[in-house]
Each structure stands twice: as structure tokens, then as C-alpha cells.
Amino acid sequence: GAVVSQHPSWVICKSGTSVKIECRSLDFQATTMFWYRQFPKQSLMLMATSNEGSKATYEQGVEKDKFLINHASLTLSTLTVTSAHPEDSSFYICSAMGPKVYEQYFGPGTRLTVT
Amino acid sequence: AQSVTQLDSQVPVFEEAPVELRCNYSSSVSVYLFWYVQYPNQGLQLLLKYLSGSTLVKGINGFEAEFNKSQTSFHLRKPSVHISDTAEYFCAVTPYSSASKIIFGSGTRLSIRP
């Protein structure tokens, strides 16, 4: 149980275009999901907290107009990288909070490459 | 505020040898402690967690960790490693008061040599 999926697992897009990444909790409902960014050989950096039915809470330094987060249902959160640039290339990982507040289940990640 | 320090960025070990990955944390409030493993190009998988009770915690894949409150440490150990243990390991904490927010350490890359 407690499986989180991400789609796509790998995406290449051209500079200036937008790309959407989906995060789904497959066998449980998640009122709260999180989006992380990970640079090569570095730790995870929390970008934002996504709550179902309300606006996401962004961490300091994260551009909310560039990284649009939507949590429209209890099993789906999406991250849209708008007007992507090569510096947005990274590994994006989502997680979903389980029934116990200290539990987070992580997705497999999405590698974004902007050319 | 909380912080997590993983002193070793890389740990090379021979197969079947024991290993210890070190983790120290700083927090003015009580925290839950975790170890996660990340295989190449994958997300994070929970290895083990300490919530309360016995300070020795056993996890998956033969790993265990010991919580030491006085030294604010949560070191990860395995008595005999396998090639398949090659991965990145992250120590993390979550404060009781904000149990949804995970603070990660910088990670330790465990490389197993045959």
C-alpha cells in the first residue's frame, strides 16, 4: 500500500514551453502533497506544499508564477513549469502525506530537461 | 529551526563489510527521525523511522539505526553490505509541531566494492 506515482518519468522540452508533471496517490487519499526539487548529487529542496482545494504554500525563493501547483482532488496534484528555461532542468519529486502526519510517501521522480 | 548533518558525503565499503552512516541533528523541539534510501534515478524509499520508545530501530534490507538523544545522533548501520545497497542515503527529521515538514540532510553516497 501507500504508492505514489509520477508522470511522466522523463520529459524533454524546448525553452519557453510549459510542462506539466502529475503526482498521484494510488491507494490512499492525500489531502497534502509536497513538491521537491533535487539537483545532481544534492539533497531534496522543498518547493511547495499542496493542499487539496486550496492554494499551495511556496517556500521562500520559489517563484509561484513559474511553478504552478494544482491539487484538484484527494489523489492528484500537478506541477506545471511555465516558460521553462535550461536552468529549470532538474529532478522533481513529489510526496503525499499518509494517514499519520509524520508519514510521507515519495513518488519515483520526474527528470525534466529543458533544451 | 532544525538542521541535519551527514558528515560523510561518500562512504566506500567492500562487499560483506559492515557500514555506519553518520547523522547528527539540531533541534530545539522534539523530532521524529528517518532514514531514506534513493537508488539512481528513483524517488525516496523509507528505510526506517524513530518515533518513540526503543532507541534501536530496525528497518528494511537489514539496516538498523540507534537514536542517541544526548548526542543528537541517529546513525545508520548494517553488519554486512551487498552490492545492491549502493545508493544515496538521506537522514531526515520532522518536528512534532510541524510533522508534515521534512528536513533532509545532504545525503551520503554508499558505494559497495566487490
PDB file of C-alpha atoms in Angstrom:
ATOM      1  CA  GLY A   1       0.000   0.000   0.000  1.00  0.00           C
ATOM      2  CA  ALA A   2       0.844   3.731   0.039  1.00  0.00           C
ATOM      3  CA  VAL A   3       2.038   4.024  -3.536  1.00  0.00           C
ATOM      4  CA  VAL A   4       2.678   7.358  -5.202  1.00  0.00           C
ATOM      5  CA  SER A   5       3.169   7.627  -8.934  1.00  0.00           C
ATOM      6  CA  GLN A   6       4.502  10.410 -11.112  1.00  0.00           C
ATOM      7  CA  HIS A   7       4.015  11.032 -14.785  1.00  0.00           C
ATOM      8  CA  PRO A   8       5.981  11.439 -16.882  1.00  0.00           C
ATOM      9  CA  SER A   9       9.145   9.872 -15.524  1.00  0.00           C
ATOM     10  CA  TRP A  10      11.245  11.781 -18.021  1.00  0.00           C
ATOM     11  CA  VAL A  11      10.457  14.781 -20.202  1.00  0.00           C
ATOM     12  CA  ILE A  12      12.432  16.928 -22.592  1.00  0.00           C
ATOM     13  CA  CYS A  13      11.009  20.255 -23.651  1.00  0.00           C
ATOM     14  CA  LYS A  14      12.174  23.300 -25.529  1.00  0.00           C
ATOM     15  CA  SER A  15      12.987  26.549 -23.810  1.00  0.00           C
ATOM     16  CA  GLY A  16       9.925  28.754 -23.466  1.00  0.00           C
ATOM     17  CA  THR A  17       7.378  25.962 -23.390  1.00  0.00           C
ATOM     18  CA  SER A  18       5.442  24.704 -20.372  1.00  0.00           C
ATOM     19  CA  VAL A  19       5.410  21.206 -18.990  1.00  0.00           C
ATOM     20  CA  LYS A  20       3.038  19.546 -16.548  1.00  0.00           C
ATOM     21  CA  ILE A  21       4.033  16.844 -14.080  1.00  0.00           C
ATOM     22  CA  GLU A  22       1.400  14.727 -12.358  1.00  0.00           C
ATOM     23  CA  CYS A  23       1.617  13.192  -8.913  1.00  0.00           C
ATOM     24  CA  ARG A  24      -0.962  10.600  -7.873  1.00  0.00           C
ATOM     25  CA  SER A  25      -1.575   8.703  -4.675  1.00  0.00           C
ATOM     26  CA  LEU A  26      -2.776   5.352  -5.986  1.00  0.00           C
ATOM     27  CA  ASP A  27      -4.249   3.605  -2.967  1.00  0.00           C
ATOM     28  CA  PHE A  28      -4.902   6.316  -0.421  1.00  0.00           C
ATOM     29  CA  GLN A  29      -6.254   9.811  -0.232  1.00  0.00           C
ATOM     30  CA  ALA A  30      -3.800  12.589   0.344  1.00  0.00           C
ATOM     31  CA  THR A  31      -5.050  15.959   1.440  1.00  0.00           C
ATOM     32  CA  THR A  32      -1.492  17.214   1.444  1.00  0.00           C
ATOM     33  CA  MET A  33       1.188  16.656  -1.142  1.00  0.00           C
ATOM     34  CA  PHE A  34       4.656  18.118  -1.447  1.00  0.00           C
ATOM     35  CA  TRP A  35       6.881  19.030  -4.361  1.00  0.00           C
ATOM     36  CA  TYR A  36      10.648  18.798  -4.130  1.00  0.00           C
ATOM     37  CA  ARG A  37      13.457  19.658  -6.475  1.00  0.00           C
ATOM     38  CA  GLN A  38      16.735  17.813  -6.496  1.00  0.00           C
ATOM     39  CA  PHE A  39      19.898  18.916  -8.270  1.00  0.00           C
ATOM     40  CA  PRO A  40      22.546  16.329  -9.184  1.00  0.00           C
ATOM     41  CA  LYS A  41      24.336  14.914  -6.176  1.00  0.00           C
ATOM     42  CA  GLN A  42      22.370  17.152  -3.813  1.00  0.00           C
ATOM     43  CA  SER A  43      19.611  16.762  -1.303  1.00  0.00           C
ATOM     44  CA  LEU A  44      15.925  17.444  -1.822  1.00  0.00           C
ATOM     45  CA  MET A  45      14.720  21.009  -1.623  1.00  0.00           C
ATOM     46  CA  LEU A  46      11.094  21.545  -0.684  1.00  0.00           C
ATOM     47  CA  MET A  47       9.440  23.791  -3.242  1.00  0.00           C
ATOM     48  CA  ALA A  48       5.857  23.898  -2.056  1.00  0.00           C
ATOM     49  CA  THR A  49       3.149  22.262  -0.027  1.00  0.00           C
ATOM     50  CA  SER A  50      -0.020  21.446  -1.900  1.00  0.00           C
ATOM     51  CA  ASN A  51      -3.340  21.164  -0.067  1.00  0.00           C
ATOM     52  CA  GLU A  52      -6.424  19.777  -1.753  1.00  0.00           C
ATOM     53  CA  GLY A  53      -8.873  22.506  -2.624  1.00  0.00           C
ATOM     54  CA  SER A  54      -6.694  25.420  -1.615  1.00  0.00           C
ATOM     55  CA  LYS A  55      -3.723  27.382  -2.832  1.00  0.00           C
ATOM     56  CA  ALA A  56      -0.286  25.904  -2.491  1.00  0.00           C
ATOM     57  CA  THR A  57       2.187  27.259   0.023  1.00  0.00           C
ATOM     58  CA  TYR A  58       5.526  28.040  -1.566  1.00  0.00           C
ATOM     59  CA  GLU A  59       8.883  28.029   0.134  1.00  0.00           C
ATOM     60  CA  GLN A  60      10.928  31.173   0.183  1.00  0.00           C
ATOM     61  CA  GLY A  61      12.673  31.808  -3.099  1.00  0.00           C
ATOM     62  CA  VAL A  62      10.362  29.635  -5.205  1.00  0.00           C
ATOM     63  CA  GLU A  63       8.521  31.559  -7.911  1.00  0.00           C
ATOM     64  CA  LYS A  64       4.861  30.669  -7.618  1.00  0.00           C
ATOM     65  CA  ASP A  65       4.056  32.103 -11.043  1.00  0.00           C
ATOM     66  CA  LYS A  66       6.669  29.887 -12.629  1.00  0.00           C
ATOM     67  CA  PHE A  67       5.883  26.703 -10.753  1.00  0.00           C
ATOM     68  CA  LEU A  68       2.111  26.377 -10.779  1.00  0.00           C
ATOM     69  CA  ILE A  69       0.689  23.802  -8.430  1.00  0.00           C
ATOM     70  CA  ASN A  70      -2.844  22.474  -8.524  1.00  0.00           C
ATOM     71  CA  HIS A  71      -4.284  19.953  -6.093  1.00  0.00           C
ATOM     72  CA  ALA A  72      -7.737  19.426  -7.539  1.00  0.00           C
ATOM     73  CA  SER A  73      -8.534  16.089  -5.941  1.00  0.00           C
ATOM     74  CA  LEU A  74      -7.515  13.947  -3.000  1.00  0.00           C
ATOM     75  CA  THR A  75      -5.351  11.780  -5.229  1.00  0.00           C
ATOM     76  CA  LEU A  76      -3.854  14.183  -7.738  1.00  0.00           C
ATOM     77  CA  SER A  77      -1.522  17.149  -7.606  1.00  0.00           C
ATOM     78  CA  THR A  78       0.110  18.715 -10.631  1.00  0.00           C
ATOM     79  CA  LEU A  79       3.176  20.868 -11.042  1.00  0.00           C
ATOM     80  CA  THR A  80       3.385  22.995 -14.174  1.00  0.00           C
ATOM     81  CA  VAL A  81       6.696  24.571 -15.043  1.00  0.00           C
ATOM     82  CA  THR A  82       5.791  27.580 -17.139  1.00  0.00           C
ATOM     83  CA  SER A  83       8.068  29.127 -19.747  1.00  0.00           C
ATOM     84  CA  ALA A  84      10.739  26.623 -18.929  1.00  0.00           C
ATOM     85  CA  HIS A  85      14.404  27.524 -19.234  1.00  0.00           C
ATOM     86  CA  PRO A  86      17.509  25.337 -19.141  1.00  0.00           C
ATOM     87  CA  GLU A  87      18.115  26.283 -15.505  1.00  0.00           C
ATOM     88  CA  ASP A  88      14.798  24.622 -14.649  1.00  0.00           C
ATOM     89  CA  SER A  89      16.264  21.280 -15.673  1.00  0.00           C
ATOM     90  CA  SER A  90      16.210  19.119 -12.600  1.00  0.00           C
ATOM     91  CA  PHE A  91      14.763  16.067 -10.916  1.00  0.00           C
ATOM     92  CA  TYR A  92      11.328  16.812  -9.460  1.00  0.00           C
ATOM     93  CA  ILE A  93       9.947  14.549  -6.755  1.00  0.00           C
ATOM     94  CA  CYS A  94       6.521  14.650  -5.173  1.00  0.00           C
ATOM     95  CA  SER A  95       5.361  13.103  -1.946  1.00  0.00           C
ATOM     96  CA  ALA A  96       1.989  12.546  -0.359  1.00  0.00           C
ATOM     97  CA  MET A  97       1.161  12.682   3.314  1.00  0.00           C
ATOM     98  CA  GLY A  98      -0.276   9.469   4.635  1.00  0.00           C
ATOM     99  CA  PRO A  99      -2.863   8.932   7.369  1.00  0.00           C
ATOM    100  CA  LYS A 100      -0.266   9.692  10.030  1.00  0.00           C
ATOM    101  CA  VAL A 101       1.128  13.207   9.826  1.00  0.00           C
ATOM    102  CA  TYR A 102       4.735  12.097  10.026  1.00  0.00           C
ATOM    103  CA  GLU A 103       4.375   9.749   7.075  1.00  0.00           C
ATOM    104  CA  GLN A 104       5.298  10.875   3.594  1.00  0.00           C
ATOM    105  CA  TYR A 105       5.323   8.579   0.596  1.00  0.00           C
ATOM    106  CA  PHE A 106       7.513   9.603  -2.280  1.00  0.00           C
ATOM    107  CA  GLY A 107       6.954   9.290  -5.976  1.00  0.00           C
ATOM    108  CA  PRO A 108       9.651   7.931  -8.314  1.00  0.00           C
ATOM    109  CA  GLY A 109      10.544  11.385  -9.606  1.00  0.00           C
ATOM    110  CA  THR A 110      10.422  13.175 -12.960  1.00  0.00           C
ATOM    111  CA  ARG A 111      13.546  14.227 -14.753  1.00  0.00           C
ATOM    112  CA  LEU A 112      12.996  17.448 -16.683  1.00  0.00           C
ATOM    113  CA  THR A 113      15.468  18.525 -19.328  1.00  0.00           C
ATOM    114  CA  VAL A 114      14.956  21.892 -20.991  1.00  0.00           C
ATOM    115  CA  THR A 115      16.857  22.408 -24.228  1.00  0.00           C
TER     116      THR A 115
ATOM    117  CA  ALA B   1      14.733  25.617  13.424  1.00  0.00           C
ATOM    118  CA  GLN B   2      16.026  22.190  12.631  1.00  0.00           C
ATOM    119  CA  SER B   3      19.082  21.040  10.732  1.00  0.00           C
ATOM    120  CA  VAL B   4      20.530  17.686   9.787  1.00  0.00           C
ATOM    121  CA  THR B   5      24.206  17.000   9.215  1.00  0.00           C
ATOM    122  CA  GLN B   6      25.549  13.994   7.387  1.00  0.00           C
ATOM    123  CA  LEU B   7      29.265  14.280   7.830  1.00  0.00           C
ATOM    124  CA  ASP B   8      30.241  11.795   5.146  1.00  0.00           C
ATOM    125  CA  SER B   9      29.310  12.676   1.594  1.00  0.00           C
ATOM    126  CA  GLN B  10      30.709   9.379   0.318  1.00  0.00           C
ATOM    127  CA  VAL B  11      31.373   6.068   2.003  1.00  0.00           C
ATOM    128  CA  PRO B  12      33.145   3.329   0.044  1.00  0.00           C
ATOM    129  CA  VAL B  13      32.878  -0.144   1.561  1.00  0.00           C
ATOM    130  CA  PHE B  14      33.819  -3.625   0.452  1.00  0.00           C
ATOM    131  CA  GLU B  15      31.022  -6.121  -0.043  1.00  0.00           C
ATOM    132  CA  GLU B  16      30.084  -8.064   3.111  1.00  0.00           C
ATOM    133  CA  ALA B  17      31.810  -5.489   5.317  1.00  0.00           C
ATOM    134  CA  PRO B  18      29.898  -3.574   7.988  1.00  0.00           C
ATOM    135  CA  VAL B  19      28.971   0.048   7.441  1.00  0.00           C
ATOM    136  CA  GLU B  20      27.885   3.010   9.520  1.00  0.00           C
ATOM    137  CA  LEU B  21      26.460   6.183   8.034  1.00  0.00           C
ATOM    138  CA  ARG B  22      26.536   9.063  10.453  1.00  0.00           C
ATOM    139  CA  CYS B  23      23.773  11.549  11.089  1.00  0.00           C
ATOM    140  CA  ASN B  24      23.557  14.348  13.624  1.00  0.00           C
ATOM    141  CA  TYR B  25      20.695  16.740  14.035  1.00  0.00           C
ATOM    142  CA  SER B  26      19.953  20.008  15.749  1.00  0.00           C
ATOM    143  CA  SER B  27      16.538  20.968  17.037  1.00  0.00           C
ATOM    144  CA  SER B  28      15.067  22.954  19.876  1.00  0.00           C
ATOM    145  CA  VAL B  29      11.922  20.794  19.792  1.00  0.00           C
ATOM    146  CA  SER B  30      11.262  17.086  19.733  1.00  0.00           C
ATOM    147  CA  VAL B  31      11.551  15.454  16.348  1.00  0.00           C
ATOM    148  CA  TYR B  32      10.795  12.257  14.516  1.00  0.00           C
ATOM    149  CA  LEU B  33      13.838  10.813  12.735  1.00  0.00           C
ATOM    150  CA  PHE B  34      14.059   8.981   9.444  1.00  0.00           C
ATOM    151  CA  TRP B  35      16.469   7.346   7.051  1.00  0.00           C
ATOM    152  CA  TYR B  36      15.568   7.231   3.382  1.00  0.00           C
ATOM    153  CA  VAL B  37      17.338   5.471   0.502  1.00  0.00           C
ATOM    154  CA  GLN B  38      17.411   6.688  -3.072  1.00  0.00           C
ATOM    155  CA  TYR B  39      18.517   4.395  -5.864  1.00  0.00           C
ATOM    156  CA  PRO B  40      19.739   6.020  -9.104  1.00  0.00           C
ATOM    157  CA  ASN B  41      17.029   7.941 -10.918  1.00  0.00           C
ATOM    158  CA  GLN B  42      14.381   6.929  -8.422  1.00  0.00           C
ATOM    159  CA  GLY B  43      12.412   8.553  -5.645  1.00  0.00           C
ATOM    160  CA  LEU B  44      12.960   8.017  -1.948  1.00  0.00           C
ATOM    161  CA  GLN B  45      12.133   4.882  -0.047  1.00  0.00           C
ATOM    162  CA  LEU B  46      11.756   4.842   3.721  1.00  0.00           C
ATOM    163  CA  LEU B  47      14.348   2.610   5.380  1.00  0.00           C
ATOM    164  CA  LEU B  48      13.323   3.144   8.968  1.00  0.00           C
ATOM    165  CA  LYS B  49      11.983   5.700  11.392  1.00  0.00           C
ATOM    166  CA  TYR B  50      12.198   6.576  15.067  1.00  0.00           C
ATOM    167  CA  LEU B  51       9.054   7.905  16.666  1.00  0.00           C
ATOM    168  CA  SER B  52       9.426   6.958  20.320  1.00  0.00           C
ATOM    169  CA  GLY B  53      10.243   4.042  22.590  1.00  0.00           C
ATOM    170  CA  SER B  54      13.214   1.764  21.997  1.00  0.00           C
ATOM    171  CA  THR B  55      16.172   3.711  20.719  1.00  0.00           C
ATOM    172  CA  LEU B  56      17.297   0.876  18.431  1.00  0.00           C
ATOM    173  CA  VAL B  57      15.184   0.813  15.325  1.00  0.00           C
ATOM    174  CA  LYS B  58      15.238  -1.928  12.714  1.00  0.00           C
ATOM    175  CA  GLY B  59      14.320  -1.226   9.132  1.00  0.00           C
ATOM    176  CA  ILE B  60      14.166  -2.893   5.759  1.00  0.00           C
ATOM    177  CA  ASN B  61      17.051  -4.546   3.944  1.00  0.00           C
ATOM    178  CA  GLY B  62      18.860  -5.398   7.186  1.00  0.00           C
ATOM    179  CA  PHE B  63      19.507  -1.805   8.227  1.00  0.00           C
ATOM    180  CA  GLU B  64      19.155  -0.505  11.756  1.00  0.00           C
ATOM    181  CA  ALA B  65      19.696   2.819  13.462  1.00  0.00           C
ATOM    182  CA  GLU B  66      20.159   3.977  17.008  1.00  0.00           C
ATOM    183  CA  PHE B  67      18.755   7.182  18.393  1.00  0.00           C
ATOM    184  CA  ASN B  68      21.043   8.887  20.882  1.00  0.00           C
ATOM    185  CA  LYS B  69      19.333  11.871  22.425  1.00  0.00           C
ATOM    186  CA  SER B  70      22.320  13.128  24.390  1.00  0.00           C
ATOM    187  CA  GLN B  71      24.499  13.167  21.278  1.00  0.00           C
ATOM    188  CA  THR B  72      21.615  14.156  18.992  1.00  0.00           C
ATOM    189  CA  SER B  73      22.618  11.406  16.608  1.00  0.00           C
ATOM    190  CA  PHE B  74      20.810   8.802  14.559  1.00  0.00           C
ATOM    191  CA  HIS B  75      23.486   6.688  12.885  1.00  0.00           C
ATOM    192  CA  LEU B  76      22.554   4.036  10.355  1.00  0.00           C
ATOM    193  CA  ARG B  77      24.264   0.653  10.400  1.00  0.00           C
ATOM    194  CA  LYS B  78      24.324  -2.602   8.525  1.00  0.00           C
ATOM    195  CA  PRO B  79      26.502  -5.546   9.600  1.00  0.00           C
ATOM    196  CA  SER B  80      27.155  -6.839   6.091  1.00  0.00           C
ATOM    197  CA  VAL B  81      26.504  -4.878   2.924  1.00  0.00           C
ATOM    198  CA  HIS B  82      25.682  -6.098  -0.566  1.00  0.00           C
ATOM    199  CA  ILE B  83      26.296  -4.633  -3.979  1.00  0.00           C
ATOM    200  CA  SER B  84      22.584  -3.853  -4.146  1.00  0.00           C
ATOM    201  CA  ASP B  85      22.969  -1.440  -1.221  1.00  0.00           C
ATOM    202  CA  THR B  86      24.770   1.006  -3.488  1.00  0.00           C
ATOM    203  CA  ALA B  87      22.632   4.132  -3.275  1.00  0.00           C
ATOM    204  CA  GLU B  88      22.248   7.571  -1.748  1.00  0.00           C
ATOM    205  CA  TYR B  89      21.105   7.642   1.861  1.00  0.00           C
ATOM    206  CA  PHE B  90      19.348  10.604   3.436  1.00  0.00           C
ATOM    207  CA  CYS B  91      18.828  11.253   7.102  1.00  0.00           C
ATOM    208  CA  ALA B  92      15.839  13.435   7.891  1.00  0.00           C
ATOM    209  CA  VAL B  93      13.864  14.893  10.780  1.00  0.00           C
ATOM    210  CA  THR B  94      10.344  16.149  11.229  1.00  0.00           C
ATOM    211  CA  PRO B  95       9.413  18.279  14.214  1.00  0.00           C
ATOM    212  CA  TYR B  96       6.467  17.133  16.270  1.00  0.00           C
ATOM    213  CA  SER B  97       4.934  20.569  15.923  1.00  0.00           C
ATOM    214  CA  SER B  98       5.067  20.605  12.142  1.00  0.00           C
ATOM    215  CA  ALA B  99       5.083  16.947  11.373  1.00  0.00           C
ATOM    216  CA  SER B 100       4.496  17.429   7.687  1.00  0.00           C
ATOM    217  CA  LYS B 101       7.719  19.274   7.001  1.00  0.00           C
ATOM    218  CA  ILE B 102      10.760  17.081   6.439  1.00  0.00           C
ATOM    219  CA  ILE B 103      14.255  18.490   6.820  1.00  0.00           C
ATOM    220  CA  PHE B 104      16.774  16.421   4.906  1.00  0.00           C
ATOM    221  CA  GLY B 105      20.478  16.026   5.368  1.00  0.00           C
ATOM    222  CA  SER B 106      22.778  16.454   2.403  1.00  0.00           C
ATOM    223  CA  GLY B 107      22.979  12.730   1.759  1.00  0.00           C
ATOM    224  CA  THR B 108      25.675  10.051   1.869  1.00  0.00           C
ATOM    225  CA  ARG B 109      26.590   8.087  -1.203  1.00  0.00           C
ATOM    226  CA  LEU B 110      27.295   4.475  -0.263  1.00  0.00           C
ATOM    227  CA  SER B 111      29.363   2.654  -2.843  1.00  0.00           C
ATOM    228  CA  ILE B 112      29.993  -1.040  -2.452  1.00  0.00           C
ATOM    229  CA  ARG B 113      33.117  -2.573  -3.923  1.00  0.00           C
ATOM    230  CA  PRO B 114      33.220  -6.281  -4.816  1.00  0.00           C
TER     231      PRO B 114
END
